[in-house]
Coordinates of C-alpha atoms in Angstrom, one line a residue:
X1 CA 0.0 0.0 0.0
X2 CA 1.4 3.7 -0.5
X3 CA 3.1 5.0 2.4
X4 CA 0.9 6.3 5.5
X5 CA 2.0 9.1 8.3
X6 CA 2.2 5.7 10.6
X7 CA 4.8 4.2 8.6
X8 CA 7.0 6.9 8.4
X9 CA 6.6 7.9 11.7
X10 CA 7.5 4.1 12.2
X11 CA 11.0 4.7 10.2
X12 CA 13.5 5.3 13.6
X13 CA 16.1 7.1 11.4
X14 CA 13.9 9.8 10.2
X15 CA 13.4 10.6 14.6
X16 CA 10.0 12.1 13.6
X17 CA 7.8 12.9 16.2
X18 CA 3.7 13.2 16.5
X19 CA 2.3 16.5 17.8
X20 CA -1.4 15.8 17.3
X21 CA -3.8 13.4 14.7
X22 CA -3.1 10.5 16.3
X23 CA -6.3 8.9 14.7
X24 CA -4.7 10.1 11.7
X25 CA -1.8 7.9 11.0
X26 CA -3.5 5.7 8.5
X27 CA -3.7 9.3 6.4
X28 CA -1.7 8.2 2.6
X29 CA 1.1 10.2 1.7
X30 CA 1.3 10.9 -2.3
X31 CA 4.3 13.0 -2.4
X32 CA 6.1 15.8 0.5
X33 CA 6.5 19.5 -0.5
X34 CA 8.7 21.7 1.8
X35 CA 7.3 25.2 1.8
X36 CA 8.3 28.2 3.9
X37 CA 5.4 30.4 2.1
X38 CA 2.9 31.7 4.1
X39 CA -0.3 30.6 2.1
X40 CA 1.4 27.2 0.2
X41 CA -1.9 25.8 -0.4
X42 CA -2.2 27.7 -4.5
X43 CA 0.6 24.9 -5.5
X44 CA -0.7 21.9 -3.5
X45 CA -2.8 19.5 -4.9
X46 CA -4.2 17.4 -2.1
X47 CA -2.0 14.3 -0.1
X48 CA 1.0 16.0 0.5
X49 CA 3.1 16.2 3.6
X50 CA 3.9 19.7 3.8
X51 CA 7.6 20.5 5.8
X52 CA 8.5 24.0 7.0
X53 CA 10.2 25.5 9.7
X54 CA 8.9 28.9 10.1
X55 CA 11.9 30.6 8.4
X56 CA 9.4 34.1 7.6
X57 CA 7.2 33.5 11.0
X58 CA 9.8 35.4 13.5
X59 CA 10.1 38.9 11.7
X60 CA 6.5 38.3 10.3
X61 CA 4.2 35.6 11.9
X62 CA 1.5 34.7 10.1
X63 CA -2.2 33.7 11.8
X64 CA -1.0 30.1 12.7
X65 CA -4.9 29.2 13.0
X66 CA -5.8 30.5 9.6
X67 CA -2.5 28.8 8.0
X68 CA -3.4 25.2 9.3
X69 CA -7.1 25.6 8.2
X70 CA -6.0 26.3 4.8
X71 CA -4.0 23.1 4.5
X72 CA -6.8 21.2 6.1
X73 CA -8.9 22.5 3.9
X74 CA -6.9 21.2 1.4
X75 CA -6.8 17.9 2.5
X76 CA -3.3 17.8 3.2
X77 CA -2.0 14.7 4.6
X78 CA 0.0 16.7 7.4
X79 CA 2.2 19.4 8.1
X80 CA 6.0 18.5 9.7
X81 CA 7.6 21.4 11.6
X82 CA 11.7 21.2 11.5
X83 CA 12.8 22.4 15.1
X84 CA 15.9 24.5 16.5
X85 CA 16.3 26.3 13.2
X86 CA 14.3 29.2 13.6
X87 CA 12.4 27.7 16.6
X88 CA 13.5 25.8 19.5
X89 CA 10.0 23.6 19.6
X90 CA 7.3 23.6 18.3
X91 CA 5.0 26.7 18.3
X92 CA 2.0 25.8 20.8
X93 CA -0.7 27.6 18.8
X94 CA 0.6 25.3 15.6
X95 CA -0.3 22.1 17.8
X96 CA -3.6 23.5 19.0
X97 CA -5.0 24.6 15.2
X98 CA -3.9 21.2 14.6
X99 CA -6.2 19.4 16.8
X100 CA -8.4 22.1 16.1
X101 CA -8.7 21.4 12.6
X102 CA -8.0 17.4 13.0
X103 CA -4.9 18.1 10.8
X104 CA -1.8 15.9 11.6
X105 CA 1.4 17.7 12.7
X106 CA 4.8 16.0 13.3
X107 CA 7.8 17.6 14.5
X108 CA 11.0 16.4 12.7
X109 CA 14.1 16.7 14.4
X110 CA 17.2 19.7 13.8
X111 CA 19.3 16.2 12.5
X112 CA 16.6 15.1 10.1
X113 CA 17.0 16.8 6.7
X114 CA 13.7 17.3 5.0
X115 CA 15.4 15.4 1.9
X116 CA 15.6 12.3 4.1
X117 CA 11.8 12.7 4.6
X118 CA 11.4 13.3 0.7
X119 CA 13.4 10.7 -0.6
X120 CA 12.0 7.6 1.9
X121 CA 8.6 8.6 1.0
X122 CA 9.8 8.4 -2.8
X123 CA 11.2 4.6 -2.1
X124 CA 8.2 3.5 -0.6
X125 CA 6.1 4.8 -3.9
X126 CA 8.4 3.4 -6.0
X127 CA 8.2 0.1 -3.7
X128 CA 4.5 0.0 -4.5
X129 CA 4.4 0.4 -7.6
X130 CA 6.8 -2.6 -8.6
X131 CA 5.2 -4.4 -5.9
X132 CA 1.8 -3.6 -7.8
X133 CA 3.4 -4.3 -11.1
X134 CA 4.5 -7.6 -10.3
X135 CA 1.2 -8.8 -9.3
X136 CA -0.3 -7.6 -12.6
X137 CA 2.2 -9.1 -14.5
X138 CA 1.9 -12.7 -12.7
X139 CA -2.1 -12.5 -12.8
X140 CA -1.6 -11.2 -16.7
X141 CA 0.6 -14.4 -17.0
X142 CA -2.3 -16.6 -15.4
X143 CA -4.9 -15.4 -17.8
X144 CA -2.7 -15.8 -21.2
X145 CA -2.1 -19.6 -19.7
X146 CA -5.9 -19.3 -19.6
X147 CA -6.7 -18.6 -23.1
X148 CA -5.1 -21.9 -24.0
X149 CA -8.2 -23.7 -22.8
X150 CA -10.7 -21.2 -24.4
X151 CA -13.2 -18.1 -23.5
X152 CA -15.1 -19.7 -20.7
X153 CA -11.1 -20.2 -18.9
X154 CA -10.6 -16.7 -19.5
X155 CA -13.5 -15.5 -18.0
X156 CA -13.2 -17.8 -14.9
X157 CA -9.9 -16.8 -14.2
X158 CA -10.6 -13.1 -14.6
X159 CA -13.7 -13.8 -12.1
X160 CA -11.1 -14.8 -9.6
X161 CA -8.6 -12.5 -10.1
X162 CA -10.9 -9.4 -9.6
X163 CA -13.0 -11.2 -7.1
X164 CA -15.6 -10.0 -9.7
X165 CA -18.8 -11.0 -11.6
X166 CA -18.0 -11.2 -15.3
X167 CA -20.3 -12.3 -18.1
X168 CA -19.7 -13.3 -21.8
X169 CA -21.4 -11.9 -24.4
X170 CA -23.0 -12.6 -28.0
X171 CA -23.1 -9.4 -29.7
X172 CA -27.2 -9.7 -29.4
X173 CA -26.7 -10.2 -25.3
X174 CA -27.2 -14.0 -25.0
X175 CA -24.6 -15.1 -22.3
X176 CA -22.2 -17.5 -23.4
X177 CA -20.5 -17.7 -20.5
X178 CA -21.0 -16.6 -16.6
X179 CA -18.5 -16.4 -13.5
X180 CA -20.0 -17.2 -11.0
X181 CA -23.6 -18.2 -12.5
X182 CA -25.5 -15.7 -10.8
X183 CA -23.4 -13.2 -13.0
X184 CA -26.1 -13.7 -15.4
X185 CA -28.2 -11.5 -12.9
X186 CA -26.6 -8.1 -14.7
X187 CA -27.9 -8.8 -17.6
X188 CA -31.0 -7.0 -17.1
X189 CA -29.3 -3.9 -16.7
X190 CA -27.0 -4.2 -19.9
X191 CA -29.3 -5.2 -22.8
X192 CA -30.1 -1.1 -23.1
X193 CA -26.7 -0.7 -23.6
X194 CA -26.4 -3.1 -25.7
X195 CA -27.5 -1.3 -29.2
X196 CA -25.7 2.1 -28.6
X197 CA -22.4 -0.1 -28.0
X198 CA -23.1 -2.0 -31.1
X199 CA -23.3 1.3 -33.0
X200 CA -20.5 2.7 -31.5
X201 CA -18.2 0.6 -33.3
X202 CA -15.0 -1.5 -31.4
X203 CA -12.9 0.6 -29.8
X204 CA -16.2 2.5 -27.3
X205 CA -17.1 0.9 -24.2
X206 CA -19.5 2.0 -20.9
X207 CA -19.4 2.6 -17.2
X208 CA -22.4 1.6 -15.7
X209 CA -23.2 1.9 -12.2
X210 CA -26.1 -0.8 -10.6
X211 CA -27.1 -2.1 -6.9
X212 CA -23.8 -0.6 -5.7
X213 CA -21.7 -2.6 -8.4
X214 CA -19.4 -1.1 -10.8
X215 CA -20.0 -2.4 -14.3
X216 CA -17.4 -2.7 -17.2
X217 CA -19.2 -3.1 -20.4
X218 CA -16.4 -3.8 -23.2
X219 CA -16.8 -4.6 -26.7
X220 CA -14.6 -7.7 -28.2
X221 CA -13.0 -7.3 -31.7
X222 CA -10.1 -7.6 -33.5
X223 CA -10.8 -5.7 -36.4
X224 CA -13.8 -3.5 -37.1
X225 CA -16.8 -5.6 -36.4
X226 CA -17.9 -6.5 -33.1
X227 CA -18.3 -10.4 -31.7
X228 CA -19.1 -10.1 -28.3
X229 CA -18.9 -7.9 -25.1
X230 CA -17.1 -8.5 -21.9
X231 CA -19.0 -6.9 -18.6
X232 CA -17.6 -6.9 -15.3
X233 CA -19.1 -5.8 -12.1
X234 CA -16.9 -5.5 -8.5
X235 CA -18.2 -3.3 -5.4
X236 CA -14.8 -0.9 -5.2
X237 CA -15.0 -0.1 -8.7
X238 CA -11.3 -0.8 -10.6
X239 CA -7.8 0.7 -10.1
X240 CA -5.0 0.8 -12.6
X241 CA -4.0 -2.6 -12.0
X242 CA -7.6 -4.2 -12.5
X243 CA -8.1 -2.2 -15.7
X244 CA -5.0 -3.7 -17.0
X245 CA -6.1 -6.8 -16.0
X246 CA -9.7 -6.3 -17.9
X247 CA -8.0 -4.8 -20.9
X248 CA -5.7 -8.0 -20.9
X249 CA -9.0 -10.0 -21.0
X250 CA -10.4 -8.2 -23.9
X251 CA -8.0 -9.0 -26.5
X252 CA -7.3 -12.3 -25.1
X253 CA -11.4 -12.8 -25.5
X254 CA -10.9 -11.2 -28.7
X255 CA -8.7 -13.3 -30.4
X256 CA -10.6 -16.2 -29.4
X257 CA -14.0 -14.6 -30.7
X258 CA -12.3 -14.2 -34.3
X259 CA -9.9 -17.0 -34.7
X260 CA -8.9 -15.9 -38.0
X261 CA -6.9 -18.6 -40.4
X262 CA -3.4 -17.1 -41.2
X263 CA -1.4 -18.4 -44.2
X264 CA 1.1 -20.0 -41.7
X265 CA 0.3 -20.2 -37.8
X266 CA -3.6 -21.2 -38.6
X267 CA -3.2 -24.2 -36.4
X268 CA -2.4 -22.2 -33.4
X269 CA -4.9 -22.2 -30.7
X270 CA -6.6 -18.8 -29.5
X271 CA -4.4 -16.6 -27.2
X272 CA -1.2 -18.5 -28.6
X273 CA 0.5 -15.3 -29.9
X274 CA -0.3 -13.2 -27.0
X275 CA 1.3 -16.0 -24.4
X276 CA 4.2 -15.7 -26.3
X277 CA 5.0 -11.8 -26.7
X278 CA 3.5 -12.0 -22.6
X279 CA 6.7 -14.8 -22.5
X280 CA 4.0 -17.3 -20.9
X281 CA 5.2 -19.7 -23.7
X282 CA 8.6 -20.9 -24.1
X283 CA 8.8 -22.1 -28.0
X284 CA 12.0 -23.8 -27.2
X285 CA 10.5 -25.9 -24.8
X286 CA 11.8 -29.6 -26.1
X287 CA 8.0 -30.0 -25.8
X288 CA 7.0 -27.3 -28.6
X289 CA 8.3 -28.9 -32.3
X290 CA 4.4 -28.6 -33.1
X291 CA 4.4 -24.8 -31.9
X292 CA 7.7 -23.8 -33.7
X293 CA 6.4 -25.4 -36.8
X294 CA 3.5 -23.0 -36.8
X295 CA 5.8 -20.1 -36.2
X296 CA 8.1 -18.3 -38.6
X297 CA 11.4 -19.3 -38.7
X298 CA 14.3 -17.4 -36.7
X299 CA 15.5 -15.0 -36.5
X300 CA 12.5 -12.9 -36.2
X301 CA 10.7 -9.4 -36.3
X302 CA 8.7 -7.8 -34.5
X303 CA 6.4 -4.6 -35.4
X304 CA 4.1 -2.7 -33.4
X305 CA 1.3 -0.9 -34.6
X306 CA -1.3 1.4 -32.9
X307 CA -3.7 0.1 -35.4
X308 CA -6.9 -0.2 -35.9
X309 CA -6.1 -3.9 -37.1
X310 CA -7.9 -4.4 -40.5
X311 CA -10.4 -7.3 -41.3
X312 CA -9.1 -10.0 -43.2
X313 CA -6.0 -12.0 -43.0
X314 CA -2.6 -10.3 -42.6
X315 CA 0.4 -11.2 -45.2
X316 CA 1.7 -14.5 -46.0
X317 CA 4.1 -15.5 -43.0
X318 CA 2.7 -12.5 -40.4
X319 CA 0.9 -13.2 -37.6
X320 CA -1.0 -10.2 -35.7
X321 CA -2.3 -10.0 -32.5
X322 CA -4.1 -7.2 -30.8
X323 CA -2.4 -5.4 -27.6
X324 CA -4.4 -4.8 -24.9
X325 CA -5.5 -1.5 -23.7
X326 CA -3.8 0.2 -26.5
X327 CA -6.1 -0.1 -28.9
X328 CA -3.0 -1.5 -31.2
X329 CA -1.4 -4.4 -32.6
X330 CA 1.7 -6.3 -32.9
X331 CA 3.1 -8.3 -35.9
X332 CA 5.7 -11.0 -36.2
X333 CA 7.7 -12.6 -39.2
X334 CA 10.6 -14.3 -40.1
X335 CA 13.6 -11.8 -40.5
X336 CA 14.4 -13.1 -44.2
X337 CA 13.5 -10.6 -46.4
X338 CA 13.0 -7.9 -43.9
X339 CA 13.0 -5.7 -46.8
X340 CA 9.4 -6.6 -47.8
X341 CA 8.0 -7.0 -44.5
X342 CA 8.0 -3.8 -44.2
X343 CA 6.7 -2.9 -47.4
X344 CA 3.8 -5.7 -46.1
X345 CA 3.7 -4.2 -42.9
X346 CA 2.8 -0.6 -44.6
X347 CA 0.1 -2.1 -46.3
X348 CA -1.5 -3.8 -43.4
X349 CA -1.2 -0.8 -41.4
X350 CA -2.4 2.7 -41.5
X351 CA -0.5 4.0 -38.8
X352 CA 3.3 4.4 -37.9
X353 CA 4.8 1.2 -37.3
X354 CA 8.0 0.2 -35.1
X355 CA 10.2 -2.6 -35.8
X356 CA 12.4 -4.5 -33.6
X357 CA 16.0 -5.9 -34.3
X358 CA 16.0 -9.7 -35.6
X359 CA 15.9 -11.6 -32.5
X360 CA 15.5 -15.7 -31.5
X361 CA 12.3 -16.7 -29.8
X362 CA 13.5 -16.1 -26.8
X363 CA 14.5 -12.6 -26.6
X364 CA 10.8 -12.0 -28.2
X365 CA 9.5 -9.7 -25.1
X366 CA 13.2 -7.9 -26.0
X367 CA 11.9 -7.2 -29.4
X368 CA 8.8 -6.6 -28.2
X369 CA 9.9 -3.4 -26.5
X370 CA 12.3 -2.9 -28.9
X371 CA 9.0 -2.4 -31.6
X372 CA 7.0 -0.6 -28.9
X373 CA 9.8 2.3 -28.5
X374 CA 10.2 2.7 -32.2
X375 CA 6.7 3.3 -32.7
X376 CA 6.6 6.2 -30.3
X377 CA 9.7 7.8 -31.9
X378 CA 7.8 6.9 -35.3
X379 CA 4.5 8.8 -34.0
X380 CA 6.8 11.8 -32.3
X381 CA 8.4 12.1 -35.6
X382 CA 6.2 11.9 -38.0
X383 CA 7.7 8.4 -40.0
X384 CA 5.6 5.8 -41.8
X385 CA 8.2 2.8 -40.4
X386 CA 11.3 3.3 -37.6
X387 CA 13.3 0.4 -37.2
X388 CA 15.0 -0.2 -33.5
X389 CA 18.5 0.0 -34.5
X390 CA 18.0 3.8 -35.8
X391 CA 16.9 4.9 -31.7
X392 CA 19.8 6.6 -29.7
X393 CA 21.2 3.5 -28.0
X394 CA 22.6 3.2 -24.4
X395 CA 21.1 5.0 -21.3
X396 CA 20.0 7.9 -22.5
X397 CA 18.1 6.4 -25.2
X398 CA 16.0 4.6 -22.8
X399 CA 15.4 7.5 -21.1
X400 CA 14.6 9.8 -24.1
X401 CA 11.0 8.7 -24.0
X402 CA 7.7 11.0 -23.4
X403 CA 7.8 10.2 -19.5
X404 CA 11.3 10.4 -19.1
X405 CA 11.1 13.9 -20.8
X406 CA 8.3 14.7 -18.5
X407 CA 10.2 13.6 -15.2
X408 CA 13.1 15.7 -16.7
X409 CA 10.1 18.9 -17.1
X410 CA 8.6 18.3 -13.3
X411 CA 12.0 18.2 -11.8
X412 CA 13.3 21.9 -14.1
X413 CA 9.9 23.3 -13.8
X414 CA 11.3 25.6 -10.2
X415 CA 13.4 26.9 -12.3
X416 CA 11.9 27.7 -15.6
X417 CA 9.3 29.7 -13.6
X418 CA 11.6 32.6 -12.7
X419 CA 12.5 35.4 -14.9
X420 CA 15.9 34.7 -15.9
X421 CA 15.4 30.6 -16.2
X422 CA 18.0 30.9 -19.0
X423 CA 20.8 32.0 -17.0
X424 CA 19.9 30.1 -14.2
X425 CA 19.4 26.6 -16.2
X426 CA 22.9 27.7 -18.1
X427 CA 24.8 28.3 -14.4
X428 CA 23.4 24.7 -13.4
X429 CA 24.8 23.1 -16.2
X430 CA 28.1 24.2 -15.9
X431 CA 28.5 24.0 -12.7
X432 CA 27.7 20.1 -12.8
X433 CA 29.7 19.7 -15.7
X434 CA 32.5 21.4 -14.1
X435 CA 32.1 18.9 -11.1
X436 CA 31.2 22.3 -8.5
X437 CA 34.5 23.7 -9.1
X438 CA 33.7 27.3 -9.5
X439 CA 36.4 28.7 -11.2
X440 CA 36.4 26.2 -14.2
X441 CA 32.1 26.7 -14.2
X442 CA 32.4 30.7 -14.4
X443 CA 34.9 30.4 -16.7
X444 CA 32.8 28.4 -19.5
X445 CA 29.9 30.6 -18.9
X446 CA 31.8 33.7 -19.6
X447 CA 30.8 35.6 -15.9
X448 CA 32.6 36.2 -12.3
X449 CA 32.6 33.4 -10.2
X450 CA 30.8 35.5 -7.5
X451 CA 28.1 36.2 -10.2
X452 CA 27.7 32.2 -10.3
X453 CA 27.7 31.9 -6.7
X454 CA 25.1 33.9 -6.5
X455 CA 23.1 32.0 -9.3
X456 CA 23.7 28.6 -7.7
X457 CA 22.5 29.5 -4.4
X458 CA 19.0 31.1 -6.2
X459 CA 18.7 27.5 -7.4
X460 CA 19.4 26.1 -4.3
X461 CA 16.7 27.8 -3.2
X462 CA 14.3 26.5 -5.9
X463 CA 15.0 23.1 -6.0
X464 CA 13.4 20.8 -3.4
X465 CA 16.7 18.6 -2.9
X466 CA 20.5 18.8 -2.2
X467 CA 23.2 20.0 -4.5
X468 CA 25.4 18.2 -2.7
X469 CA 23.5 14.9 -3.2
X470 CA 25.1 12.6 -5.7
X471 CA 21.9 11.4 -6.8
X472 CA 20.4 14.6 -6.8
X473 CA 23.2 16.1 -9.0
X474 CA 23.0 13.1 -11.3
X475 CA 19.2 13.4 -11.6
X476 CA 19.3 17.1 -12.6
X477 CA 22.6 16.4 -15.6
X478 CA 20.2 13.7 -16.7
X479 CA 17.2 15.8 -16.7
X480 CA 19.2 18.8 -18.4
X481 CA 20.7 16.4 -21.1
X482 CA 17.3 15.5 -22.3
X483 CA 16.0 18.4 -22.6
X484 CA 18.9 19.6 -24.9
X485 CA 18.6 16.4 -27.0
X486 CA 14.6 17.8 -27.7
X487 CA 15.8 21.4 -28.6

């Protein structure tokens, strides 16, 4: 679960200490912002831990009462108040708006650098999400294996995955298949939807809401005509995780529904192709010689598509599959005449298309994200076809990607707020580039080295973390580097 005022409160090193909301400590904490403003709540967006310690209350204190009933208001997860920098304790009236408000507030200790606070909350994030990633891929894994043994195996084990009611669909509402059989209960309160859905085309579902059950009405198709619909109903409605899950189920369901006959692969069962670029298959296996005779012959290719996938069969020797909840595609085929693939691959797709390097079967979830990335460079740029092996390669290449630029953007944007974010961006770079030797960093940028002084410590001031962090450092070069490769 994210991290909660309880747990960090729990972590000895960080020697914080509770003031008052001690039936707060359950309270989730999305992200910690120190601010020494007097009104920080316009740049707050809810969940934070907000850290201060007073630095403009002793020559101009501010209403203390009216300060924490602004960050109540807005729903704050608590406010931590650094001691013996401009205050020995705690101010009283702080602690009594607190209970006043029911806002927690936690004293954090002169030897506890707000960074320290910062940067555990950031591990235990990034703890949860691999945590939650994990568990989608394993439960992704279980329902590929499940498409092996058909629809109604795929709708069972979504069922139990989501601890859910899920019913399968003809595209006129008879139920072909229900998990648990009093599923077929909701299907009273779908048939309405049923026509407008059918209209809509593939790629529109609908939310419904019923008896205090969340309902996922999805359409299944693999082209442009629709086969069946997915529904499925939970009580808590579905996270990021679950929608992943459902999306999974979609195309696996998909594929199933339309079974089409490829020139070489037809004997491969529903869901076989999506096992494999999941890596639930290992085509190696001494038990596959009938699988790898139904597969192109290595090495192979990989392409990725946005799509919409179009009705009929693909070229001699491809094999497509749909991607789920991307609304896309992926192609394979033999690497031998690469050349008129992707002539073939042009044809069958509208869109961009990425292409992976020739790979053996099993680096296929390689190639995989190999074909993914070139198709966003493709759509950035413009380009019919982008082949992997033209993508910046190493580090920063995997970095140079929409959300690495935006991480790079979130962690800049203090600075490119102020007036002269030019200068100040330039001062930064060369003072990391010059390793924080002054002389050599005012010298490349042409000023005094007092002038740059003065500079770095204006950033210092804008940037939540430490100059004198390694990581830190290394995080801003990174995040300057990619912005210059984008210019």
């Amino acid at each position: 679960m994210p991290p909660t005022l309880g747990s960090l409160l729990r972590t000895p090193r960080l020697r914080l200490r509770l003031l008052a909301g001690s039936d707060l400590l359950r309270r989730e904490v999305e992200w910690v912002a120190v601010s020494e403003l007097t009104d920080p709540t316009p740049y707050l967006a809810g969940g934070e831990l907000v850290l201060t310690t007073g630095v403009r209350w002793a020559d101009n204190p501010p209403d203390l009462r009216s300060y924490v009933r602004r960050l109540a208001n807005k729903n704050v997860a608590g406010l931590g108040f650094g001691v013996e920098v401009n205050f020995d304790r705690t101010p009283e009236e702080l602690r009594e708006a607190a209970e006043e408000f029911g806002l927690a507030l936690i004293e954090v200790a002169r030897e506890t650098p707000f960074i320290s606070i910062g940067k555990e909350v950031s591990r235990l994030l990034a703890q949860e999400e691999y945590e939650g990633l994990s568990r989608a891929f394993a439960a992704q894994r279980d329902l590929t294996r499940a498409a092996l043994d058909g629809s109604a195996a795929v709708v069972d084990r979504l069922a139990r995955e989501l601890d859910a009611r899920v019913l399968l669909l003809e595209p006129d509402g008879v139920v072909r298949h229900a998990s648990p059989a009093s599923a077929v209960d909701l299907v009273p309160e779908l048939v309405g939807e049923l026509p407008r859905l059918r209209g809509a085309g593939p790629r529109i579902g609908a939310s419904l809401v019923s008896g205090g059950a969340r309902i996922s009405l999805q359409p299944l198709a693999t082209g442009r005509r629709v086969r069946g619909f997915l529904a499925v109903a939970t009580r808590e409605g579905f996270g990021s995780d679950d929608r992943t899950l459902v999306n999974a189920a979609v195309s696996l369901l998909s594929l199933e529904l339309e079974r089409p006959a490829l020139a070489r692969g037809a004997g491969l069962g529903p869901g076989v192709l999506s096992a494999l670029f999941a890596g639930a298959l290992d085509p190696r296996h001494p038990g596959a010689e009938e699988l790898m005779a139904g597969l192109p012959a290595e090495p192979v290719l990989v392409a990725a598509a946005r799509g919409p996938v179009p009705d009929g069969p693909p070229p001699d020797g491809v094999l497509v599959t749909t991607v789920a909840g991307t609304g896309g595609a992926l192609a394979l085929s033999s690497a031998a005449g690469s050349g008129s693939l992707a002539e073939a691959l042009g044809e069958l797709f509208d869109g961009p298309v990425g292409l992976s390097e020739p790979v053996g079967y099993a680096d296929l979830e390689v190639a995989r994200s190999q074909a993914e990335r070139a198709l966003a460079a493709a759509e950035e740029e413009g380009r019919a076809l982008l082949r992997s092996d033209e993508l910046p390669g190493g580090l920063f290449g995997l970095l140079d990607s929409p959300a690495g630029l935006r991480l790079a953007e979130d962690l800049l944007a203090p600075i490119d707020r102020q007036r002269n974010a030019a200068e100040l961006l330039a001062s930064l770079r060369a003072y990391l580039a010059a390793s924080g030797r002054w002389d050599a960093a005012a010298e490349r940028l042409g000023v005094h080295r007092h002038t740059l002084r003065y500079r770095m410590r204006r950033i210092r001031e804008l940037l939540p973390g430490d100059l004198d962090d390694p990581d830190h450092r290394t995080e801003l070069w990174v995040a300057l580097r990619l912005r210059e490769g984008r210019s």
